[in-house]
Short mmCIF file of C-alpha atoms and ligand atoms in Angstrom, two decimals:
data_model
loop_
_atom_site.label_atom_id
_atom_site.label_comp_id
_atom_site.label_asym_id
_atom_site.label_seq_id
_atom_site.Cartn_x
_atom_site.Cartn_y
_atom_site.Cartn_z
CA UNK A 29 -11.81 70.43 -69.46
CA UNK A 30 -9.29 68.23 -68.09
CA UNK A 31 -9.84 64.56 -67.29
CA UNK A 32 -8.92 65.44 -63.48
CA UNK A 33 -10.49 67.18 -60.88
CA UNK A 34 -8.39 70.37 -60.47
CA UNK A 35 -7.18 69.76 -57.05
CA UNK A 36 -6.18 73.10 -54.52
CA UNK A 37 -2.86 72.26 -55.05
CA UNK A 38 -0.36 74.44 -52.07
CA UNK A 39 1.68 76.61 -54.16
CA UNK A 40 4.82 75.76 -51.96
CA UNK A 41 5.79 73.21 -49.44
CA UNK A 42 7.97 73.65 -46.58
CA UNK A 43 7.75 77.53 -47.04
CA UNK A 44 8.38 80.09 -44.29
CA UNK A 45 5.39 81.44 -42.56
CA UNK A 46 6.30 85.22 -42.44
CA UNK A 47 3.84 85.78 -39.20
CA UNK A 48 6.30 83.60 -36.87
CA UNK A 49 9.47 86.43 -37.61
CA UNK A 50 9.55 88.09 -34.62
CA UNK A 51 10.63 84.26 -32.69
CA UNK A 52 13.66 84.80 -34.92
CA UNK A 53 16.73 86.31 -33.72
CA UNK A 54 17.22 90.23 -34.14
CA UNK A 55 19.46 90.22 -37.25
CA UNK A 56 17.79 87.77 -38.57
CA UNK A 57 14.79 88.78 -38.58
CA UNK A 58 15.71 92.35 -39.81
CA UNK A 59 17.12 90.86 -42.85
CA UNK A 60 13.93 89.20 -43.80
CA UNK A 61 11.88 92.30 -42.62
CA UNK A 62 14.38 94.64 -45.25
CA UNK A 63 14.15 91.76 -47.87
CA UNK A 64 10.26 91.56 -47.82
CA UNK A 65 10.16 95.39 -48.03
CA UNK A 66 12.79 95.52 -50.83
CA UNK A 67 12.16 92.18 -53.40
CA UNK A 68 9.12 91.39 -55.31
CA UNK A 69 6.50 90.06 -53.06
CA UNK A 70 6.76 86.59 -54.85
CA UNK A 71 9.36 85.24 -52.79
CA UNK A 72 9.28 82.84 -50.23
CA UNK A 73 11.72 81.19 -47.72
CA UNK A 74 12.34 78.08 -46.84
CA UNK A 75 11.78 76.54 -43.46
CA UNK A 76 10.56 77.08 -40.29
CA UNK A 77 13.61 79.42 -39.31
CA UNK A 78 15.09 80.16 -42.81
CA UNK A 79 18.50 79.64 -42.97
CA UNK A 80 21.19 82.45 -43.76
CA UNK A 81 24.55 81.09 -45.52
CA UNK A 82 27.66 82.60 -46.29
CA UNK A 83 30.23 80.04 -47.45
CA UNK A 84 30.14 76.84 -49.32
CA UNK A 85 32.13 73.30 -50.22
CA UNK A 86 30.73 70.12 -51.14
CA UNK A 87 27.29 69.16 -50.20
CA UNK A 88 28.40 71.34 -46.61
CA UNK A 89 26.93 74.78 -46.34
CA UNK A 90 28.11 77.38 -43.79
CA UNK A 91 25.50 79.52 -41.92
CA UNK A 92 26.34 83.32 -40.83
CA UNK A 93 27.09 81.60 -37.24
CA UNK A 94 29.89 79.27 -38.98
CA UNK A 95 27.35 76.18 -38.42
CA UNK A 96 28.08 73.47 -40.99
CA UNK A 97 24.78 72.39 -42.55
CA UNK A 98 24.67 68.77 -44.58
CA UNK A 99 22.82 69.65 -47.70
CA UNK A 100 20.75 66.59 -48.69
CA UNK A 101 18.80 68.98 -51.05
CA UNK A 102 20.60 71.02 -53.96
CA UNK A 103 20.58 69.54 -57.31
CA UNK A 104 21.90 73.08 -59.05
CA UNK A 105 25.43 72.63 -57.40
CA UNK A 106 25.40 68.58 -58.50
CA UNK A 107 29.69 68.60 -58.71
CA UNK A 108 29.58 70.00 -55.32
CA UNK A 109 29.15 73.52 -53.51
CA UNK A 110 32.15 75.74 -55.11
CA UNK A 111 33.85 73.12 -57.18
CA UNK A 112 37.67 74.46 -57.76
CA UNK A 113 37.39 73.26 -61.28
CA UNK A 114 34.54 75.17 -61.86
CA UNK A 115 35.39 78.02 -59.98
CA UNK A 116 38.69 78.02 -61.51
CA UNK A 117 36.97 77.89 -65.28
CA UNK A 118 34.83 80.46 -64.62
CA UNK A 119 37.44 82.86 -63.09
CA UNK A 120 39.49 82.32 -65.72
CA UNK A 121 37.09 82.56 -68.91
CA UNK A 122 35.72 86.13 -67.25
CA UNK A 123 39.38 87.37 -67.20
CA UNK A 124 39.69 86.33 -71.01
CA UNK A 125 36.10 86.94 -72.81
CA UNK A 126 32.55 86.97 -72.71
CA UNK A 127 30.83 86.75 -76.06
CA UNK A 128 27.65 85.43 -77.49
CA UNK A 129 26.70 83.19 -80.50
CA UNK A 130 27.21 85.22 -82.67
CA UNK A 131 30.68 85.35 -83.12
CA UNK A 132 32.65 81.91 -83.75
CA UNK A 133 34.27 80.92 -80.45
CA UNK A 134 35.52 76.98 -80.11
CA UNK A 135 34.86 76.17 -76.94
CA UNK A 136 30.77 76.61 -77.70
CA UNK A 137 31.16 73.92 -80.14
CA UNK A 138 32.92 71.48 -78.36
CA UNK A 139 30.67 71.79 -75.71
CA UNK A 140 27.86 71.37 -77.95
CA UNK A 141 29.79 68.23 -79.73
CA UNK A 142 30.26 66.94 -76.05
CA UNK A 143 26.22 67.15 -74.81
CA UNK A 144 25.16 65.97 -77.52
CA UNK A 145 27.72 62.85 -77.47
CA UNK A 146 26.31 62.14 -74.38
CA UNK A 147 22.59 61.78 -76.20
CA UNK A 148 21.18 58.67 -77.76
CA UNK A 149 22.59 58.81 -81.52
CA UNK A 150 19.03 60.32 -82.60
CA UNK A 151 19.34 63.06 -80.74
CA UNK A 152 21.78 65.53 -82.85
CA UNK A 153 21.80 69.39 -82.21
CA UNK A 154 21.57 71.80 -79.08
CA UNK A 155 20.40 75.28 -78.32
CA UNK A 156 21.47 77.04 -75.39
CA UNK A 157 19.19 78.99 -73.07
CA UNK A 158 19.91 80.55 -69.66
CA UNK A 159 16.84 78.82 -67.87
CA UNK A 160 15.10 75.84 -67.65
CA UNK A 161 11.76 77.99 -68.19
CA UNK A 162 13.22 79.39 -71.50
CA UNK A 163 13.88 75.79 -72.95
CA UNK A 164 10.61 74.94 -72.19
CA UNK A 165 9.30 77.77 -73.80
CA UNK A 166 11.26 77.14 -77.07
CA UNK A 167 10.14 73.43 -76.95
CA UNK A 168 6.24 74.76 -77.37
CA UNK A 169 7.31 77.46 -79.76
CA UNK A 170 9.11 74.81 -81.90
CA UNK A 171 6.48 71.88 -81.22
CA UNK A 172 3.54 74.50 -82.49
CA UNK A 173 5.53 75.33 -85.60
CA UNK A 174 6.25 72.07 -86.61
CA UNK A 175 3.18 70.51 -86.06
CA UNK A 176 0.29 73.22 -86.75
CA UNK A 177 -1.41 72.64 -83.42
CA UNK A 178 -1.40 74.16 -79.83
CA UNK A 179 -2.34 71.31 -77.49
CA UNK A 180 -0.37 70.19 -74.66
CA UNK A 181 -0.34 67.39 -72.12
CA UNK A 182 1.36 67.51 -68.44
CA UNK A 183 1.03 65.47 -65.43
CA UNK A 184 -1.40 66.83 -62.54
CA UNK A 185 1.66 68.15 -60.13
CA UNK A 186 4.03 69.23 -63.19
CA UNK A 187 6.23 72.40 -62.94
CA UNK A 188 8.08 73.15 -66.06
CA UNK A 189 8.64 76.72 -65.77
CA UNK A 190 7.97 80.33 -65.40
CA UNK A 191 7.19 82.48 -68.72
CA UNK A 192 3.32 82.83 -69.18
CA UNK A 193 3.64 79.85 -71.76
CA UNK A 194 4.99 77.72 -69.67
CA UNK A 195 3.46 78.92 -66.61
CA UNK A 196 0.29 77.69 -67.71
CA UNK A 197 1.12 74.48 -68.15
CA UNK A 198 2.59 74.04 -64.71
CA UNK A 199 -0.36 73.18 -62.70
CA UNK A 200 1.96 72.85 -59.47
CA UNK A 201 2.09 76.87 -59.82
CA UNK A 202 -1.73 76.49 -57.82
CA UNK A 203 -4.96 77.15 -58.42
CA UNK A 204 -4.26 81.33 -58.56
CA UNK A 205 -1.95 80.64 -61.85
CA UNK A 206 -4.56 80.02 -64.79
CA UNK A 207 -4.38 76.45 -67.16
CA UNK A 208 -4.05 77.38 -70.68
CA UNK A 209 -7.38 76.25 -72.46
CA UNK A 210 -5.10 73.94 -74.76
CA UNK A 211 -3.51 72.55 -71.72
CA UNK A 212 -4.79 68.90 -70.88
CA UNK A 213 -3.78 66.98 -67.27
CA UNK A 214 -3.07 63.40 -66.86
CA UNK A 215 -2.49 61.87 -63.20
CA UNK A 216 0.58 61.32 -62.20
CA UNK A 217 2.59 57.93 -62.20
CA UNK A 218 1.59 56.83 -58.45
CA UNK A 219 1.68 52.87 -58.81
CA UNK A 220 1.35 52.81 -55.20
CA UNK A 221 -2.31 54.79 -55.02
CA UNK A 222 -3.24 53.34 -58.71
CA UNK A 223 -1.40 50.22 -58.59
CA UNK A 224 -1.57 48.81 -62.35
CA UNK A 225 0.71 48.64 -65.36
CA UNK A 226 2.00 51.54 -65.69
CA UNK A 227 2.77 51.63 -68.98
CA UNK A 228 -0.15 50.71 -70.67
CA UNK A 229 -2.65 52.97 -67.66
CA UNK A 230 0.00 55.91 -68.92
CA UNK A 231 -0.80 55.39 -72.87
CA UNK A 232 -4.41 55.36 -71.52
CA UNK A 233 -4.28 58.29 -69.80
CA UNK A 234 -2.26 60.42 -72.82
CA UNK A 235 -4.91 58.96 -75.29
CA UNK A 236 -7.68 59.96 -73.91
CA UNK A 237 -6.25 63.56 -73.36
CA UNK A 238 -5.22 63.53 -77.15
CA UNK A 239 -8.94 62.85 -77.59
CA UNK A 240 -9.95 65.63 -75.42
CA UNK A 241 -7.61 67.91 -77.24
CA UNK A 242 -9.19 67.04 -80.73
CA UNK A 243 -12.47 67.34 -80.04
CA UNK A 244 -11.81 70.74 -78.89
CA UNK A 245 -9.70 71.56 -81.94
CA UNK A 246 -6.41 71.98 -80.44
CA UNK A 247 -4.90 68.87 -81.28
CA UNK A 248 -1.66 67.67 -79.83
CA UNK A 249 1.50 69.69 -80.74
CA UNK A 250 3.75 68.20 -77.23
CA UNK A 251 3.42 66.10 -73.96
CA UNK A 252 5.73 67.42 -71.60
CA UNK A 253 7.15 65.03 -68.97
CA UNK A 254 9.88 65.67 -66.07
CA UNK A 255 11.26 61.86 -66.40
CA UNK A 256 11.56 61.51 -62.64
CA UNK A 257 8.01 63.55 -62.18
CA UNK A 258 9.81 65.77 -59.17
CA UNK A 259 7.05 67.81 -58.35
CA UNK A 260 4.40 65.03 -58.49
CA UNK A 261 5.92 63.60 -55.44
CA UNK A 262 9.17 61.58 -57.50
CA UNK A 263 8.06 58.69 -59.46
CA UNK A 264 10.82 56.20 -60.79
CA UNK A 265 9.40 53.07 -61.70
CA UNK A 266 8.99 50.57 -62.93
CA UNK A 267 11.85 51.18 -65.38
CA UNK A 268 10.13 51.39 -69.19
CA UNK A 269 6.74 52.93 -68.55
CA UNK A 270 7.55 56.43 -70.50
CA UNK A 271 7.22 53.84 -73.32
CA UNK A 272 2.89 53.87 -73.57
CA UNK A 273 3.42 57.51 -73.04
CA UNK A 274 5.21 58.11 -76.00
CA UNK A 275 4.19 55.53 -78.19
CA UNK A 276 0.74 57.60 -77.79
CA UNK A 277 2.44 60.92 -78.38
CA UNK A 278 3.74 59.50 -81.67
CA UNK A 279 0.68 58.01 -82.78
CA UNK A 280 -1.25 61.38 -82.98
CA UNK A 281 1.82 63.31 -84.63
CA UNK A 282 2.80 65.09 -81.24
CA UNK A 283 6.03 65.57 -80.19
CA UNK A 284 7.68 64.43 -76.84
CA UNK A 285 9.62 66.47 -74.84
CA UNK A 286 11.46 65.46 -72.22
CA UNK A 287 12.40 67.43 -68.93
CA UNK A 288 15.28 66.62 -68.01
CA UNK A 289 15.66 69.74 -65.60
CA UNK A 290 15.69 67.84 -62.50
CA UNK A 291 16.50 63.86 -63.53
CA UNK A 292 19.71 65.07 -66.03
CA UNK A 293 23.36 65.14 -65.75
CA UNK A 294 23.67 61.93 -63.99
CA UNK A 295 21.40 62.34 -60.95
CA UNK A 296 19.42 59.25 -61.45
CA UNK A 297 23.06 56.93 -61.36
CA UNK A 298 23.36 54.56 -64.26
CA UNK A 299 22.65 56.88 -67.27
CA UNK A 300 23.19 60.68 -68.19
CA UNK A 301 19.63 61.05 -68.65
CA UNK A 302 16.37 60.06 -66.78
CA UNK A 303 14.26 58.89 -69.69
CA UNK A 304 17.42 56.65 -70.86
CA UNK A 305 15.72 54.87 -67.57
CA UNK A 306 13.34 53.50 -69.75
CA UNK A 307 14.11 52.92 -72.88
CA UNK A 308 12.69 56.00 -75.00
CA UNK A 309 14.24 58.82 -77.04
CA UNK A 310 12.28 61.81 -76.64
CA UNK A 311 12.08 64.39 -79.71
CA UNK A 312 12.93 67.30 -77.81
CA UNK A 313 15.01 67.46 -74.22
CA UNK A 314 14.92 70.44 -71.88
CA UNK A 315 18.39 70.21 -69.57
CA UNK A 316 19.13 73.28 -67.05
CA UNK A 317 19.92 73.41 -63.18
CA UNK A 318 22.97 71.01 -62.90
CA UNK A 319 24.24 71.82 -66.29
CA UNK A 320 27.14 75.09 -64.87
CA UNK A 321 26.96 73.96 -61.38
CA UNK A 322 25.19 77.65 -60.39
CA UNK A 323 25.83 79.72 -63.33
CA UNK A 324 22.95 80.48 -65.78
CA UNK A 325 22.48 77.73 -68.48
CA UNK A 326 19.92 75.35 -70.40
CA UNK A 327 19.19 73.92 -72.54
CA UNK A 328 17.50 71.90 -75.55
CA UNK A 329 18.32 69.23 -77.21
CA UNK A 330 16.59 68.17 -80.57
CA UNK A 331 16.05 65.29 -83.18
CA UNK A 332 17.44 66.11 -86.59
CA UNK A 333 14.23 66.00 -88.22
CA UNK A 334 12.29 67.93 -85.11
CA UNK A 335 13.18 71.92 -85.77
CA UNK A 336 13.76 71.73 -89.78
CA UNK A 337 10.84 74.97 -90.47
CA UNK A 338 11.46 76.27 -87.70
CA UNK A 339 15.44 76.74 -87.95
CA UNK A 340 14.58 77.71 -91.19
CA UNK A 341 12.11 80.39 -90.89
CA UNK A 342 12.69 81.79 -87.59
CA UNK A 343 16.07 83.42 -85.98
CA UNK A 344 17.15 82.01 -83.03
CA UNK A 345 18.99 84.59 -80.32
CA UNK A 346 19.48 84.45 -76.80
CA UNK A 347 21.70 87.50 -75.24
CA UNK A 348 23.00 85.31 -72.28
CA UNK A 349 22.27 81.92 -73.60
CA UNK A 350 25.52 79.94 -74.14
CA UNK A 351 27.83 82.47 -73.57
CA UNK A 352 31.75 82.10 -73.01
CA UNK A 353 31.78 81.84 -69.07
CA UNK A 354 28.88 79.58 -68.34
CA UNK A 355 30.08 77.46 -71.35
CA UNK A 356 33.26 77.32 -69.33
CA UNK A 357 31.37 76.01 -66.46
CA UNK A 358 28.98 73.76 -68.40
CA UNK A 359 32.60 72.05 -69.70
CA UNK A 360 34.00 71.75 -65.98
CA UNK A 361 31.31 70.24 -64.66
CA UNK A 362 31.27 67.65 -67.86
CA UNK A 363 35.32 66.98 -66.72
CA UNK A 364 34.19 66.38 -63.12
CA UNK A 365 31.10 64.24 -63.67
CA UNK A 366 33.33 62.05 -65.45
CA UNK A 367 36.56 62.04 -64.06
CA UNK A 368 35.37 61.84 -60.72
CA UNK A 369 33.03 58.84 -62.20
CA UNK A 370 29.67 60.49 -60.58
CA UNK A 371 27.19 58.82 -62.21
CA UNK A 372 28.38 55.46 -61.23
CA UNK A 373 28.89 56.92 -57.84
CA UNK A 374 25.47 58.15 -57.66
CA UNK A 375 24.04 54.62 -58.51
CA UNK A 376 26.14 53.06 -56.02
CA UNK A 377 25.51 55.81 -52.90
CA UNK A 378 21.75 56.44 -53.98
CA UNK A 379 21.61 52.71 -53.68
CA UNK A 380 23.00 52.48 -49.92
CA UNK A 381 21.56 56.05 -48.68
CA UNK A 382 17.70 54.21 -50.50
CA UNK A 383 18.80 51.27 -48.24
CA UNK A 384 19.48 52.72 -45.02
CA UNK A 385 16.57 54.89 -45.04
CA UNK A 386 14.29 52.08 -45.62
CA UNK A 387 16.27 50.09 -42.83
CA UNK A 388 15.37 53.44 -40.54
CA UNK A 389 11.55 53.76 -41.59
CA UNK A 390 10.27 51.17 -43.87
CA UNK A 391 8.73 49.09 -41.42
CA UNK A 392 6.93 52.60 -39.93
CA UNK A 393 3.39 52.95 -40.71
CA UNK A 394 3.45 56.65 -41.58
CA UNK A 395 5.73 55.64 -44.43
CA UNK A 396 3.71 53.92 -47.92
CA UNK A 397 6.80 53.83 -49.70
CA UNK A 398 10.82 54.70 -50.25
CA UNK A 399 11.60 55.46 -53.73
CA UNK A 400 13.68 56.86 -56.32
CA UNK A 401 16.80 56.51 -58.51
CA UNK A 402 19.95 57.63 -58.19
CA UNK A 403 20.32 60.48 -55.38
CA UNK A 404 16.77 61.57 -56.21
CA UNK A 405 14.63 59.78 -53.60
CA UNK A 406 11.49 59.95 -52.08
CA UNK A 407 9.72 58.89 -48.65
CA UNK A 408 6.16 58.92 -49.08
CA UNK A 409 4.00 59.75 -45.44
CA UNK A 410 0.76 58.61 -45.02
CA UNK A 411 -1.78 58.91 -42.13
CA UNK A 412 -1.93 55.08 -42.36
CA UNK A 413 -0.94 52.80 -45.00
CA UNK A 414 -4.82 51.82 -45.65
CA UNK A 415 -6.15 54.90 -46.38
CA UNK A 416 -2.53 55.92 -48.34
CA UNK A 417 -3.66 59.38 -47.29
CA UNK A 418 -0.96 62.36 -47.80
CA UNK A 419 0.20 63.42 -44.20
CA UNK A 420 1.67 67.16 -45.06
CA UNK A 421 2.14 67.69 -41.75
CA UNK A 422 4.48 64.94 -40.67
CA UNK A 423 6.50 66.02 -43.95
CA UNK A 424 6.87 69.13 -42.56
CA UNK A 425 7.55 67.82 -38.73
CA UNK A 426 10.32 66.07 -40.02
CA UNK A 427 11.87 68.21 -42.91
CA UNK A 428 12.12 70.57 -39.44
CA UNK A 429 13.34 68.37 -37.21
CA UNK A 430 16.08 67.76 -39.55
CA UNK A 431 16.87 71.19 -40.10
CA UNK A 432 17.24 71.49 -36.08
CA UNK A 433 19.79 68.89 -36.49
CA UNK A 434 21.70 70.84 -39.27
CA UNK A 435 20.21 68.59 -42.14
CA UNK A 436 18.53 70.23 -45.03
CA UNK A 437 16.21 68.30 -47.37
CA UNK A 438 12.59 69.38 -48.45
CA UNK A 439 9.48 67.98 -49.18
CA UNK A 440 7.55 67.77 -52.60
CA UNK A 441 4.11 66.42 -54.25
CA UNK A 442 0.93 67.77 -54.62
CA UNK A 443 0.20 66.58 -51.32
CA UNK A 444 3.48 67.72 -50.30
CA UNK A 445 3.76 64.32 -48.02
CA UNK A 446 6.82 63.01 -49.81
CA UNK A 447 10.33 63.74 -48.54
CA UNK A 448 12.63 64.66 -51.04
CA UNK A 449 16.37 63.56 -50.66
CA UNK A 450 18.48 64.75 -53.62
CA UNK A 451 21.54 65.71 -52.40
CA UNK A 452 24.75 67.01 -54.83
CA UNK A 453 26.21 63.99 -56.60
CA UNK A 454 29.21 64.13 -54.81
CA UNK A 455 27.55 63.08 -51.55
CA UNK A 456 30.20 60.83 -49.96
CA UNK A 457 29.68 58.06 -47.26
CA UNK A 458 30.24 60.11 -44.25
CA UNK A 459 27.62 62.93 -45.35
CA UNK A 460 25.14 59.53 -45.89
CA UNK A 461 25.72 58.37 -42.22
CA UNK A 462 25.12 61.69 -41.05
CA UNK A 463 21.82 61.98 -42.84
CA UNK A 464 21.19 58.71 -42.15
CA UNK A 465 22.16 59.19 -38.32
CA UNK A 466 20.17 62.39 -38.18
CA UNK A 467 16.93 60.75 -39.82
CA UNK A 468 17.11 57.55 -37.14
CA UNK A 469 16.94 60.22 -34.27
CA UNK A 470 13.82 62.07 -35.63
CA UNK A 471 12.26 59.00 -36.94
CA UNK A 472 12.88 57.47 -32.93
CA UNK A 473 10.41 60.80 -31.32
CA UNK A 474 7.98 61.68 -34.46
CA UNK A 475 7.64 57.70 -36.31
CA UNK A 476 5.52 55.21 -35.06
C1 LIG B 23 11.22 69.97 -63.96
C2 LIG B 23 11.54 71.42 -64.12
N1 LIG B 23 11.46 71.97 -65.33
C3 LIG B 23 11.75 73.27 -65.54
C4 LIG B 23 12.12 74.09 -64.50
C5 LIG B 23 12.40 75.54 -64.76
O1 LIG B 23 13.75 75.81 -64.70
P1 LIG B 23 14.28 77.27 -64.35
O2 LIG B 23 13.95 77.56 -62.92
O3 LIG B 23 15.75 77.20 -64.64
O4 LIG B 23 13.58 78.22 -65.27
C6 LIG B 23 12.24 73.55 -63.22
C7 LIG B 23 12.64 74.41 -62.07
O5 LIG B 23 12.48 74.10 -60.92
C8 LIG B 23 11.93 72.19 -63.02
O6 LIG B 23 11.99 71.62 -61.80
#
């Protein structure tokens, strides 16, 4: 069915194990115990000892002891923890009027006017959703429609979202979360366990998927691809290989949709979007997380040509999705991204912080590779740089031992081996030589 072995994926790295709560401390503990008994049993919790917070400010989170954490990790918050521009928009926009799209309100349509600005020319029109999930979800909805097939092509560690659509294309959900039977996997982007040219072993890999999908009478409606592949352990470069993948979409009528959940609004420095990285405009881009700094919106963003029938013939409308306040924030964190001129600072700190974490653990032999763009990096462990085999638990062992030192970052990939570093763009130079002070102490007892 797929032209991968379906590997037993873990359905979350760096998670809690619930059997270790009574080492916590008392109120701790009793939180958890009344939140487990309380919230769907879906949940999970980060870390060894999960952390409780109660304040916030920059990429500095406060625990319930008044602890200052670094946070190397949030993307959501990307202007910073409780941004007084956006808090101030917010507070004042919920004092004024809430209101959906269906009554003309300016402010929607200069924010719209300003996204799509920020878009390659081709790229023309937005629709506003409250999740990432939900953007997805339209994508397929409008991708089916317009092209009269049901197929779909994903990486082998993708997550794109949560509605039972979407769900089941997001192999990363595990092995207990079913594949749809028009859902087709190509490996990941790993030049360092494949190493070839990417671009044309990418058009390879989507064509003979395409293939799959024709012979079995689905046919390709839409590739799907997170343009920094987060969840597939963060795969950057080389700069341009999207290209084979798209060409390939194109060539079989598909359409190809870019997540730009994790990669967008600056994160990997240089451009505004991650698949501007290489060259390509996508038909369809999915935006979320960053986009109101914490409060509820998405995104897509659409060719002219891409949702003609479907505008057409089918209403569009979401309760929640674009209304007044989040719009409010969505603007503020536009102002802040560029008058604080974040995504050159991104380029320029992800740069140094990429640096001095290869000067700390390049040379180790537990670490194949230090990647990235921007302030999305990646350390990738290995048992031993012949074998390239994952080392999970080393991830973990150090994600920890960070955490002990008041450092929070996570780890990602199916083999969840790689370190992920994506701090809030406004990470400044004293929050990188903490991180980077914290990471030469744990690298100095647990790297050899
Ligand atoms: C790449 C990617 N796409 C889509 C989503 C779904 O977004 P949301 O959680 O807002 O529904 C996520 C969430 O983690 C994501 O990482």
């Amino acid at each position: 069915v797929t032209d991968l072995p379906r590997q037993p994926i873990p359905t979350m790295v760096n998670a809690f194990d619930p059997n270790t709560i009574d080492e916590l401390d008392d109120e701790l503990g009793d939180t958890i115990r009344r939140r487990d008994k309380v919230l769907g049993p879906g949940y999970r919790l980060f870390y060894r000892r999960p952390l409780e917070v109660v304040a916030s400010s920059g990429c500095h989170l406060t625990a319930r002891d008044g602890s200052d954490y670094l946070d190397v990790y949030n993307n959501v918050p990307s202007v910073g923890h409780a941004h007084p521009r956006v808090v101030e928009a917010v507070n004042r926009q919920m004092g004024l009027l809430n209101t959906n799209t269906r009554y003309v309100h300016k402010p929607l349509v200069d924010y719209a006017e300003r996204l799509v600005a920020t878009f390659p020319a081709e790229l023309t029109r937005a629709t506003f959703t409250c999740t990432g999930s939900e953007a997805n979800d339209l994508a397929f909805r409008i991708a089916r429609y317009e092209t009269g097939r049901e197929g779909i092509i994903v990486t082998a560690g993708a997550y794109h979202g949560l509605t039972n659509t979407v769900a089941s294309f997001s192999p990363s959900l595990g092995p207990q979360s079913p594949l749809g039977p028009n859902v087709r996997l190509i490996a990941a982007p790993d030049a360092l366990r494949s190493p070839t040219d990417l671009t044309t072993t990418m058009k390879a890999r989507v064509e003979q998927a395409i293939s799959d999908l024709e012979r079995h009478g689905y046919g390709l409606a839409a590739l799907y691809a997170d343009s920094i592949f987060s969840s597939d352990g963060v795969f950057a470069d080389p700069p341009g290989f999207l290209a084979g993948m798209l060409d390939a979409v194109h060539a079989a009528g598909g359409l190809y949709v870019a997540d730009e959940v994790q990669p967008g609004f600056g994160r990997t420095g240089e451009n505004w979007w991650g698949f501007q990285r290489h060259g390509i405009v996508p038909d369809m881009v999915t935006i979320g997380k960053p986009m109101g700094n914490g409060l509820p919106i998405a995104g897509l963003v659409l060719r002219e040509h891409v949702a003609q029938s479907f505008g057409r013939d089918v209403r569009y409308f979401n309760t929640f999705g674009g209304n007044s306040v989040s719009i409010a924030a969505a603007h503020a964190v536009l102002d802040v991204i560029e008058d604080e001129g974040l995504i050159a600072h991104t380029a320029l700190i992800g740069r140094r912080l990429r640096e001095g974490i290869s000067a700390i653990v390049g040379e180790s032999s537990r670490v194949a590779e230090v990647r990235g763009a921007g302030l999305f990096l990646g350390v990738d462990l290995v048992k031993d740089r012949e074998s390239l085999e994952p080392d999970r638990e080393l991830a973990s062992t150090i994600v920890n031992e960070l955490y002990d030192r008041r450092v929070l970052i996570s780890a990602s990939g199916p083999g969840g081996n790689v370190l992920k570093i994506r701090p809030p763009l406004v990470f400044d130079s004293a929050d990188s030589d903490r991180f980077l002070d914290a990471l030469a102490d744990v690298a100095g007892s647990v790297l050899t």
